[in-house]
Amino acid sequence: MSDAKFFQRGKIQELRIELNSDKKDRNYIRKKATLKKIVANMTMGNDMSSLYPDVIACMAIPVLEVKKMVYLFLINYSKAKPDMALDAINTFRRDVEDPNPLIRALAIRTMGYIHVDKVTTYLIQPLRHCMRDQDPYVRKTAAVCVAKLFMQDRHLVENAGFIDLLREMLVDSNPSVVANAIAALTEISERSDHIQLKLNMSIASKLVTALNECSEWGQTYILESLMFVVPQEPGDAEMLAERIAPRLQHANSAVVLTAVKVIVYLMNYMTKDEDIANMCKKLSPPLVTLLSSGPEVQYVGLRNILLVIQKHPDILKNDIKIFFCKYNDPIYVKMAKLEIMFRLASEHNVEQVLSELKEYATEVDVDFVRKAVRSIGRLAVKIESTAQKCVEALLELIQTKVNYVVQESIVVIKDIFRKYPNQYESIIGVLCENLDNLDEPEAKAAMIWIIGQYADRIENSDELLDDFLYTFLEETVEVQLALLTATVKLFIKRPTAGQDLVPKVLKWATEEVDNPDLRDRGYIYWRLLSTDVAAAKAVVLSEKPHISTETDNMDPVLLEELLLHIASLSAIYHKAPTTFIPHCKPRFLIPSPVLRRQNYGTGRGTMIHQDSYDHLYGNDNNNGGGSNRDGLDELATSPKQPHHQRLSYMEQSFDQVAEASIGNQEYYEQKINAENPYRTDTTTASATKGGVDLMSFDL
Amino acid sequence: MIESLFVLSSTGKVIIEKHWHELIPRRIVDYFNEQVSKAMAAGEDVTREDVLPIISSPKYQLVNIYRDGLTYLSPVTKEVDPMMVFEFLHRIHDIIQEYFGSVSETIIKENFVTVYQLLEEMMDDGFPLTTEPNALKEIVPAPTMLNKVINTMGATTSVSTRKMPHGMSNLPWRKAGVKYNSNEIFFDIIEEIDAIVDSTGKAVSCEAHGTIQTNSRLSGMPDLTLTFVNPRLVDDCSFHPSVRFNKWDSDKVLSFVPPDGQFRLMSYRVNLSSQQNLPVQVKPSINVGANGAKFDITVSLRNTDGKALENVVLTLPLHKSTTTLTAQCNVGQYMFDPVGKVLRWDIGKIVPRERAPVISGSFGFGAAGSDAAANAGYNIGVEFLINSHSLSGLKVDVLKLFNESYKPYKGVRTMTKAGRYQVRA
């Protein structure tokens, strides 16, 4: 019997007549069919709400299937018809007393969905009753219903004793009830300003016992709640982690990843390094297994692995092969794998990694190929012993003449030059053969940087630059800045070759271009060159700070926060949840006697450590305070970093990140730019311009 | 938690819509469809499978999976665990499959009342509830022949006669009162090889995953213990919820009360030695010039314990600019799909010690001299299966049954097949 026929658009009047028909309807066959039509229409988006009274009249029919459809209807339309929803209350009240637990549960569940104040009022008493129902199915439904109720009326739930009832349910004999109760409590805690879930070891231990017996979803709820345990004694975290570890072998990947999250969290509270190393060993195989699932699960797994291995580099360090890309992996999986391959690359496996990357560079997907090429360059920067091979690989790729491969290669070769000065200049000739095809700003800027940097070794560097300068005014700022600096470098290194170009560029930069950075930089060079060429030389040709791929690492504070959100959306976007999810409670490592000191890199650990708590504590306050997170008092009394100081740290770290991602902006030049004593607004700028004689530095 | 679910047809039309919290307007589906078509327009090689499973919109994060032409879309606003959403969406798909045999727009429409009832049982307030097929079938009857007859006869089961679902027993996966005239249980040990092999035949990466698919048709509450001859061969296992984990941990035996019907008892990773011999060797040689390429591919058997390789199919995706292909093969049939630009060579069966299948030929690029075409790498997808063979050598020893007095029929089959197996040319 197909349901498709019910999808015909039914006329409301016809349906009403059918529903109210007095014809003999043995076992409600006719009514059932009509209700199906109504539900079908409802799902097609046709407004059936005017049938509300007629449908309510069917509530008393003692057939489960009918009841379910009526309830479905009520859930859908009660908001629109709040007055009529009250008519349903009597039946609801009868149903929650029904001898059949299924009906009791169904009634309480449906009532919870009807967001009408009066219905809610009538829900309180039966709900309390159901939470202590003799049947576990009813109890577990009731537990979820409290969370539902909380969404509608927080005060009601907080004040009517429901939280205590839920707490009682945590020691229920039925594991599914326990799981749902903890799920409801977690949900409420995440949304409430006044309630903060906090579990002690004895409750945690009971929950873990229930873990072994409840459904897979129940397991994720219980595991999630263990994030609210703060181990206080040595051995607590170890014991919990040990008991959770079997969950790593569950068939449900949500269970596995949540278990990973809890264990990674608990590792912060483990006192012995060998325990941590031991746990790391246990984490690798389940993470590998995630990668044998479907692409979506793989993707989530990969994004999370990227976080975990930044904190615990030992995990998966010997498993790089499983991250090798298959040609038919979805693009997003390939991209995520590539990122991890790069992280796991080390002296031991670099040959394999390089040969993989070379392979990927011949694939068809442009974005993937680009990323592969870029990774080859980053690999050279990361691992010195392989730099030579990487350069050879890049040269081979340039020979293919595939335009975007060539451009991407040039961009990374610039990084290699920067990292290993005076080693690979012999390849400049090859690069110069490809100038005409460069059309991407980044590649152009990179090439121009190379020409400027090696202006004295490239015989026709002045001609090359002149070619680029031909379109100066049409270029992007990135390219213009590069041209400006390169021309000045040329001039300083080979004054005769550069003397015709420099005035031209400086004039453009200061007069024809609207970008303040470019203009400012133009003025600085102008001044420097006109006043003290030796100083100009010292500044422009000063030794560049070293670049390394270390700076690609995620900000340690952010990493720490994201690790507390493994498996969730923020762990996929690698963004703090508070930045994109409204009303999200921030999480942080709550201090305890066994909390390990967080190592946020060398030299700046202490400050950031304090700073991060300070920062989070502030947030917590904003959220209304009143939470019972012990241990925070102690922090509150410690001297706080003044706000601006925190900001300056943040800025500093962002600078570093930006510097890293750009790789090799002219660091010193920027710095000078920032401290520019000549920084002037537009009007005074033009005055200055008038005052400097262009010819005065014509050497 | 999961707030809403949309099931979309291949054209992006809403087939099923369900909201557990607020009503999320259908506009979001339009937005989603736009994003999908935008993503797919990004390049000629981008398929629906390449679309991100999580798409950001200003207000919602659009978690979605794509299966059998249908999109299951769940917009979320909170810091949810997308893994859980994915698992749940997969489960919905699997359950629909289990109930109706297959999944398509038509099938969902034909059974939408059942589908809605299922959704109602599978999730409450965004919390996944009952997702075990056995437990669900207790609450929402599957459209069996018998049910249809009962429906048309008008013999509705009234509320009072319905039994309590057993979803709440300590064995949520098994219903009570199962009865069969002949009791039987079948185990299928299936091992899949995922490998990347280079053109010299060396495995760049290689892993194998095993699953034990079980079909249990046993009466009552059978308590089973399955032992293996060589359990140490398997590594990193995950189990059906029925399996008592501690028993495995201590004794390496599988002790469980099975669900009724089909289920996956266990999945595991096979320990492969670094020099593992793969069952098949594919030797490709592709010489690419500016206008096209000459190729030949030889397939030979290796290390199959004398077993034949069956259903062998090779697919070679070609560069998009390929327009012509001519080839000859000594075994099987080949087909060139000029639209999808794929060469598919259907070899069939390869018996040991028979001549090795070879295909050779050439293909040409339409746009001559394209650098990208001339430099593109080639990969060959390989499919095959070997019956009565397990790569790991895992063998079932005995199956013991407790708690019931009958003697069931027991069957074990093994099979090795190619998973994601590819050879680089």
XYZ file of N, CA, C and O in Angstrom, chain B residues 38-173:
544
model
N 27.314 26.193 -6.738
C 28.497 27.046 -6.839
C 29.769 26.188 -6.725
O 30.696 26.323 -7.519
N 29.765 25.309 -5.737
C 30.939 24.456 -5.530
C 31.183 23.583 -6.754
O 32.322 23.368 -7.161
N 30.085 23.086 -7.339
C 30.260 22.165 -8.459
C 30.667 22.897 -9.728
O 31.207 22.300 -10.654
N 30.390 24.198 -9.769
C 30.778 24.967 -10.945
C 32.251 25.363 -10.899
O 32.790 25.896 -11.854
N 32.901 25.080 -9.754
C 34.279 25.542 -9.552
C 35.263 24.897 -10.531
O 36.274 25.479 -10.881
N 34.989 23.691 -10.965
C 35.910 23.044 -11.902
C 35.196 21.906 -12.592
O 34.189 21.410 -12.093
N 35.729 21.463 -13.725
C 35.012 20.422 -14.465
C 35.079 19.090 -13.742
O 34.242 18.227 -13.934
N 36.091 18.948 -12.914
C 36.250 17.650 -12.258
C 35.493 17.557 -10.952
O 35.512 16.544 -10.289
N 34.863 18.654 -10.553
C 34.194 18.644 -9.259
C 32.848 17.944 -9.380
O 32.030 18.282 -10.221
N 32.641 16.954 -8.546
C 31.376 16.232 -8.566
C 30.631 16.545 -7.277
O 31.154 17.209 -6.392
N 29.426 16.041 -7.168
C 28.639 16.262 -5.962
C 29.384 15.720 -4.744
O 29.280 16.268 -3.653
N 30.159 14.662 -4.949
C 30.890 14.071 -3.829
C 31.982 14.996 -3.296
O 32.451 14.815 -2.179
N 32.376 15.956 -4.116
C 33.451 16.848 -3.675
C 32.943 18.018 -2.841
O 33.726 18.809 -2.344
N 31.624 18.139 -2.756
C 31.075 19.267 -1.987
C 31.311 19.014 -0.505
O 31.093 17.904 -0.003
N 31.757 20.051 0.176
C 32.063 19.917 1.606
C 30.878 19.389 2.401
O 29.753 19.826 2.185
N 31.132 18.500 3.337
C 30.034 17.975 4.146
C 29.556 18.969 5.199
O 28.535 18.735 5.829
N 30.299 20.032 5.408
C 29.832 21.073 6.320
C 30.007 22.409 5.612
O 31.118 22.781 5.248
N 28.909 23.067 5.390
C 28.956 24.340 4.672
C 28.493 25.425 5.636
O 27.520 25.250 6.355
N 29.207 26.507 5.631
C 28.870 27.591 6.544
C 27.871 28.533 5.888
O 28.025 28.886 4.730
N 26.847 28.898 6.611
C 25.970 29.968 6.155
C 25.982 31.013 7.263
O 26.458 30.742 8.358
N 25.474 32.204 6.998
C 25.574 33.229 8.036
C 24.973 32.775 9.371
O 25.487 33.125 10.429
N 23.898 32.011 9.321
C 23.245 31.680 10.576
C 23.432 30.214 10.969
O 23.469 29.889 12.152
N 23.520 29.359 9.990
C 23.565 27.939 10.295
C 24.837 27.292 9.742
O 25.422 27.794 8.796
N 25.201 26.204 10.341
C 26.227 25.353 9.746
C 25.486 24.191 9.104
O 24.718 23.498 9.761
N 25.671 24.008 7.813
C 24.872 23.038 7.087
C 25.612 21.705 6.998
O 26.469 21.510 6.145
N 25.262 20.810 7.885
C 25.883 19.493 7.900
C 25.100 18.615 6.937
O 23.873 18.526 7.045
N 25.785 17.998 6.005
C 25.045 17.225 5.018
C 25.803 16.001 4.554
O 27.029 15.969 4.570
N 25.046 14.985 4.169
C 25.661 13.833 3.505
C 24.910 13.582 2.206
O 23.748 13.983 2.064
N 25.563 12.931 1.306
C 24.974 12.661 -0.002
C 25.028 11.157 -0.246
O 26.103 10.575 -0.244
N 23.872 10.532 -0.354
C 23.825 9.089 -0.544
C 22.746 8.733 -1.553
O 21.625 9.230 -1.446
N 23.083 7.861 -2.486
C 22.115 7.389 -3.474
C 21.310 8.529 -4.109
O 20.098 8.428 -4.274
N 21.958 9.607 -4.419
C 21.269 10.707 -5.076
C 20.463 11.591 -4.144
O 19.868 12.574 -4.571
N 20.385 11.234 -2.881
C 19.638 12.057 -1.934
C 20.606 12.809 -1.027
O 21.673 12.304 -0.702
N 20.189 13.999 -0.638
C 20.981 14.764 0.317
C 20.248 14.788 1.643
O 19.055 15.074 1.692
N 20.943 14.451 2.695
C 20.380 14.570 4.032
C 21.047 15.790 4.647
O 22.255 15.806 4.826
N 20.235 16.788 4.923
C 20.782 18.074 5.341
C 20.290 18.418 6.737
O 19.099 18.373 7.005
N 21.211 18.736 7.585
C 20.834 19.128 8.937
C 21.503 20.460 9.290
O 22.690 20.499 9.549
N 20.730 21.538 9.275
C 21.323 22.833 9.651
C 21.436 22.905 11.171
O 20.483 22.595 11.866
N 22.579 23.298 11.675
C 22.734 23.393 13.127
C 23.237 24.785 13.494
O 23.920 25.436 12.720
N 22.883 25.206 14.683
C 23.311 26.535 15.120
C 24.265 26.449 16.293
O 24.909 27.408 16.640
N 24.312 25.297 16.930
C 25.102 25.214 18.155
C 26.405 24.477 17.928
O 26.670 23.950 16.879
N 27.189 24.465 18.979
C 28.472 23.788 18.915
C 28.214 22.284 19.011
O 28.478 21.665 20.025
N 27.650 21.717 17.966
C 27.354 20.296 18.031
C 28.562 19.498 17.575
O 29.527 20.040 17.057
N 28.431 18.236 17.749
C 29.441 17.297 17.327
C 29.031 16.793 15.937
O 28.119 15.990 15.820
N 29.650 17.295 14.876
C 29.198 16.904 13.544
C 29.347 15.412 13.277
O 28.628 14.848 12.462
N 30.300 14.783 13.983
C 30.467 13.351 13.789
C 29.176 12.640 14.166
O 28.750 11.695 13.524
N 28.554 13.138 15.240
C 27.320 12.534 15.684
C 26.218 12.781 14.658
O 25.428 11.889 14.358
N 26.203 13.988 14.092
C 25.191 14.277 13.082
C 25.398 13.355 11.879
O 24.449 12.754 11.376
N 26.646 13.205 11.459
C 26.914 12.323 10.326
C 26.465 10.904 10.626
O 25.818 10.252 9.810
N 26.852 10.427 11.789
C 26.477 9.056 12.145
C 24.968 8.913 12.128
O 24.434 7.915 11.660
N 24.287 9.922 12.656
C 22.838 9.837 12.717
C 22.230 9.876 11.316
O 21.338 9.097 10.991
N 22.741 10.749 10.473
C 22.220 10.828 9.111
C 22.469 9.516 8.368
O 21.608 9.024 7.641
N 23.639 8.953 8.558
C 23.919 7.639 7.953
C 22.912 6.617 8.448
O 22.439 5.772 7.692
N 22.647 6.710 9.732
C 21.722 5.742 10.330
C 20.334 5.867 9.711
O 19.676 4.876 9.422
N 19.883 7.101 9.486
C 18.570 7.290 8.873
C 18.560 6.608 7.505
O 17.653 5.860 7.172
N 19.611 6.870 6.757
C 19.695 6.286 5.425
C 19.664 4.745 5.523
O 18.926 4.087 4.801
N 20.464 4.219 6.427
C 20.535 2.763 6.569
C 19.194 2.173 6.991
O 18.811 1.097 6.530
N 18.521 2.881 7.895
C 17.239 2.352 8.372
C 16.198 2.354 7.258
O 15.464 1.383 7.064
N 16.187 3.433 6.473
C 15.236 3.473 5.358
C 15.540 2.318 4.404
O 14.654 1.618 3.928
N 16.819 2.122 4.175
C 17.256 1.004 3.336
C 16.774 -0.336 3.905
O 16.237 -1.177 3.201
N 16.965 -0.482 5.185
C 16.600 -1.718 5.865
C 15.087 -1.953 5.784
O 14.624 -3.065 5.570
N 14.322 -0.893 5.940
C 12.869 -1.017 5.940
C 12.311 -1.276 4.555
O 11.410 -2.080 4.393
N 12.828 -0.579 3.559
C 12.181 -0.619 2.255
C 13.047 -1.255 1.181
O 12.698 -1.215 0.009
N 14.189 -1.787 1.545
C 15.004 -2.512 0.582
C 15.967 -1.619 -0.174
O 17.075 -1.999 -0.467
N 15.535 -0.418 -0.531
C 16.462 0.513 -1.166
C 15.964 1.917 -0.883
O 14.886 2.098 -0.339
N 16.763 2.903 -1.260
C 16.406 4.282 -0.934
C 16.343 5.111 -2.199
O 17.265 5.102 -3.002
N 15.246 5.774 -2.398
C 15.133 6.710 -3.512
C 14.020 7.676 -3.176
O 13.276 7.476 -2.222
N 13.913 8.710 -3.978
C 12.864 9.694 -3.756
C 11.493 9.011 -3.774
O 10.655 9.238 -2.902
N 11.294 8.141 -4.766
C 10.003 7.470 -4.895
C 9.709 6.616 -3.674
O 8.592 6.629 -3.147
N 10.714 5.880 -3.229
C 10.472 4.987 -2.103
C 10.109 5.774 -0.857
O 9.184 5.418 -0.125
N 10.784 6.876 -0.633
C 10.457 7.682 0.542
C 9.037 8.228 0.426
O 8.253 8.177 1.359
N 8.693 8.689 -0.760
C 7.340 9.232 -0.928
C 6.290 8.149 -0.737
O 5.227 8.393 -0.168
N 6.574 6.974 -1.227
C 5.596 5.895 -1.102
C 5.397 5.485 0.343
O 4.382 4.921 0.701
N 6.392 5.717 1.159
C 6.311 5.238 2.539
C 6.466 6.351 3.553
O 6.918 6.139 4.656
N 6.072 7.558 3.143
C 6.501 8.675 3.971
C 5.921 8.638 5.377
O 6.533 9.111 6.321
N 4.723 8.042 5.548
C 4.167 8.018 6.901
C 5.054 7.154 7.798
O 5.376 7.517 8.933
N 5.488 6.036 7.261
C 6.405 5.195 8.027
C 7.709 5.943 8.296
O 8.245 5.899 9.398
N 8.192 6.642 7.274
C 9.449 7.370 7.456
C 9.309 8.394 8.575
O 10.169 8.515 9.441
N 8.182 9.111 8.571
C 7.973 10.102 9.631
C 7.887 9.446 11.005
O 8.432 9.952 11.981
N 7.210 8.328 11.047
C 7.126 7.629 12.335
C 8.506 7.204 12.797
O 8.842 7.293 13.974
N 9.293 6.751 11.834
C 10.653 6.329 12.183
C 11.453 7.500 12.733
O 12.108 7.389 13.762
N 11.362 8.626 12.028
C 12.109 9.800 12.486
C 11.687 10.175 13.897
O 12.507 10.548 14.736
N 10.391 10.066 14.131
C 9.858 10.401 15.446
C 10.471 9.507 16.522
O 10.785 9.956 17.614
N 10.690 8.257 16.181
C 11.255 7.328 17.162
C 12.776 7.437 17.253
O 13.376 7.135 18.267
N 13.370 7.842 16.137
C 14.830 7.847 16.097
C 15.415 9.042 16.814
O 16.584 9.037 17.187
N 14.603 10.069 16.971
C 15.147 11.267 17.599
C 14.099 11.975 18.429
O 12.949 12.090 18.025
N 14.494 12.431 19.591
C 13.598 13.220 20.425
C 14.332 14.485 20.835
O 15.421 14.413 21.414
N 13.776 15.616 20.501
C 14.355 16.879 20.903
C 15.818 17.008 20.456
O 16.630 17.603 21.152
N 16.132 16.398 19.333
C 17.500 16.491 18.848
C 18.442 15.457 19.428
O 19.604 15.418 19.081
N 17.945 14.619 20.327
C 18.772 13.531 20.854
C 18.438 12.240 20.111
O 17.296 11.820 20.127
N 19.412 11.607 19.498
C 19.119 10.315 18.872
C 18.581 9.352 19.920
O 19.081 9.311 21.046
N 17.564 8.610 19.555
C 16.854 7.820 20.559
C 17.038 6.339 20.262
O 17.953 5.723 20.744
N 16.179 5.806 19.439
C 16.279 4.398 19.094
C 16.748 4.300 17.661
O 16.063 4.769 16.770
N 17.913 3.710 17.447
C 18.376 3.593 16.078
C 18.723 2.161 15.716
O 19.175 1.898 14.619
N 18.509 1.245 16.673
C 18.740 -0.168 16.372
C 17.573 -0.685 15.542
O 16.420 -0.599 15.968
N 17.854 -1.239 14.360
C 16.746 -1.698 13.519
C 15.804 -2.675 14.244
O 14.594 -2.593 14.072
N 16.386 -3.545 15.036
C 15.530 -4.519 15.713
C 14.538 -3.851 16.653
O 13.369 -4.216 16.704
N 15.035 -2.885 17.408
C 14.166 -2.201 18.347
C 13.136 -1.359 17.611
O 11.970 -1.296 18.001
N 13.562 -0.733 16.517
C 12.636 0.112 15.769
C 11.488 -0.701 15.180
O 10.358 -0.274 15.174
N 11.835 -1.880 14.696
C 10.801 -2.695 14.059
C 9.729 -3.106 15.050
O 8.604 -3.415 14.672
N 10.105 -3.108 16.318
C 9.115 -3.372 17.350
C 8.116 -2.226 17.458
O 6.948 -2.429 17.747
N 8.620 -1.018 17.306
C 7.775 0.158 17.520
C 7.070 0.569 16.232
O 5.892 0.860 16.216
N 7.816 0.590 15.149
C 7.232 0.946 13.857
C 7.328 -0.275 12.952
O 8.416 -0.649 12.544
N 6.193 -0.903 12.681
C 6.251 -2.136 11.891
C 6.755 -1.867 10.478
O 6.402 -0.856 9.875
N 7.612 -2.730 9.997
C 8.108 -2.609 8.637
C 7.008 -3.042 7.685
O 6.149 -3.846 8.038
N 7.008 -2.485 6.477
C 5.950 -2.814 5.530
C 6.128 -4.203 4.942
O 6.452 -4.357 3.781
N 5.931 -5.210 5.750
C 6.047 -6.567 5.241
C 4.747 -6.939 4.538
O 3.743 -6.256 4.660
N 4.803 -8.010 3.833
C 3.607 -8.504 3.144
C 2.484 -8.689 4.159
O 1.353 -8.273 3.954
N 2.836 -9.288 5.267
C 1.830 -9.595 6.287
C 1.166 -8.314 6.795
O -0.063 -8.227 6.890
N 1.989 -7.319 7.084
C 1.430 -6.064 7.575
C 0.480 -5.440 6.575
O -0.543 -4.871 6.935
N 0.867 -5.550 5.300
C 0.013 -4.966 4.268
C -1.331 -5.650 4.270
O -2.381 -5.019 4.174
N -1.296 -6.979 4.385
C -2.540 -7.738 4.401
C -3.375 -7.306 5.602
O -4.550 -6.986 5.481
N -2.739 -7.247 6.747
C -3.466 -6.850 7.947
C -4.086 -5.471 7.770
O -5.244 -5.248 8.086
N -3.295 -4.583 7.173
C -3.797 -3.236 6.969
C -5.045 -3.228 6.108
O -6.025 -2.576 6.419
N -4.979 -3.938 4.990
C -6.114 -3.904 4.075
C -7.303 -4.665 4.652
O -8.445 -4.324 4.388
N -7.049 -5.687 5.431
C -8.145 -6.436 6.055
C -8.774 -5.610 7.176
O -9.878 -5.875 7.605
N -8.034 -4.658 7.632
C -8.588 -3.822 8.679
C -8.354 -4.374 10.065
O -8.961 -3.932 11.042
N -7.491 -5.340 10.174
C -7.238 -5.907 11.497
C -6.117 -5.140 12.173
O -4.993 -5.599 12.257
N -6.441 -3.953 12.592
C -5.389 -3.132 13.202
C -5.030 -3.661 14.580
O -5.890 -4.100 15.332
N -3.790 -3.587 14.837
C -3.391 -3.932 16.197
C -3.760 -2.762 17.080
O -3.290 -1.646 16.879
N -4.577 -2.976 18.000
C -5.002 -1.855 18.839
C -3.967 -1.647 19.932
O -3.155 -2.520 20.219
N -4.034 -0.497 20.509
C -3.016 -0.106 21.472
C -2.871 -1.129 22.605
O -1.767 -1.512 22.972
N -3.997 -1.566 23.097
C -3.954 -2.402 24.294
C -3.215 -3.710 24.073
O -2.640 -4.263 25.005
N -3.215 -4.193 22.817
C -2.569 -5.483 22.613
C -1.081 -5.329 22.315
O -0.355 -6.306 22.250
N -0.658 -4.100 22.098
C 0.764 -3.939 21.763
C 1.639 -4.152 22.971
O 1.336 -3.741 24.072
N 2.711 -4.750 22.685
C 3.628 -5.009 23.789
C 4.587 -3.837 23.966
O 4.792 -3.028 23.087
N 5.180 -3.812 25.064
C 6.185 -2.808 25.361
C 7.390 -3.029 24.440
O 7.801 -4.158 24.219
N 7.950 -1.986 23.893
C 9.130 -2.218 23.070
C 10.293 -2.680 23.945
O 10.363 -2.338 25.117
N 11.142 -3.423 23.333
C 12.242 -3.937 24.155
C 13.468 -3.051 24.083
O 14.536 -3.426 24.492
N 13.227 -1.862 23.535
C 14.321 -0.910 23.466
C 14.879 -0.610 24.840
O 15.970 -0.105 24.983
N 14.142 -0.909 25.861
C 14.578 -0.557 27.193
C 15.159 -1.735 27.954
O 15.563 -1.586 29.084
N 15.136 -2.887 27.362
C 15.746 -4.001 28.073
C 17.246 -3.758 28.077
O 17.733 -2.841 27.427
N 17.972 -4.591 28.757
C 19.411 -4.402 28.737
C 20.019 -4.871 27.430
O 21.203 -4.738 27.208
N 19.206 -5.413 26.571
C 19.678 -5.804 25.245
C 18.881 -5.010 24.219
O 17.985 -5.535 23.579
N 19.203 -3.753 24.067
C 18.350 -2.928 23.205
C 18.341 -3.401 21.754
O 17.444 -3.048 21.008
N 19.313 -4.202 21.374
C 19.408 -4.596 19.974
C 18.596 -5.853 19.651
O 18.470 -6.226 18.523
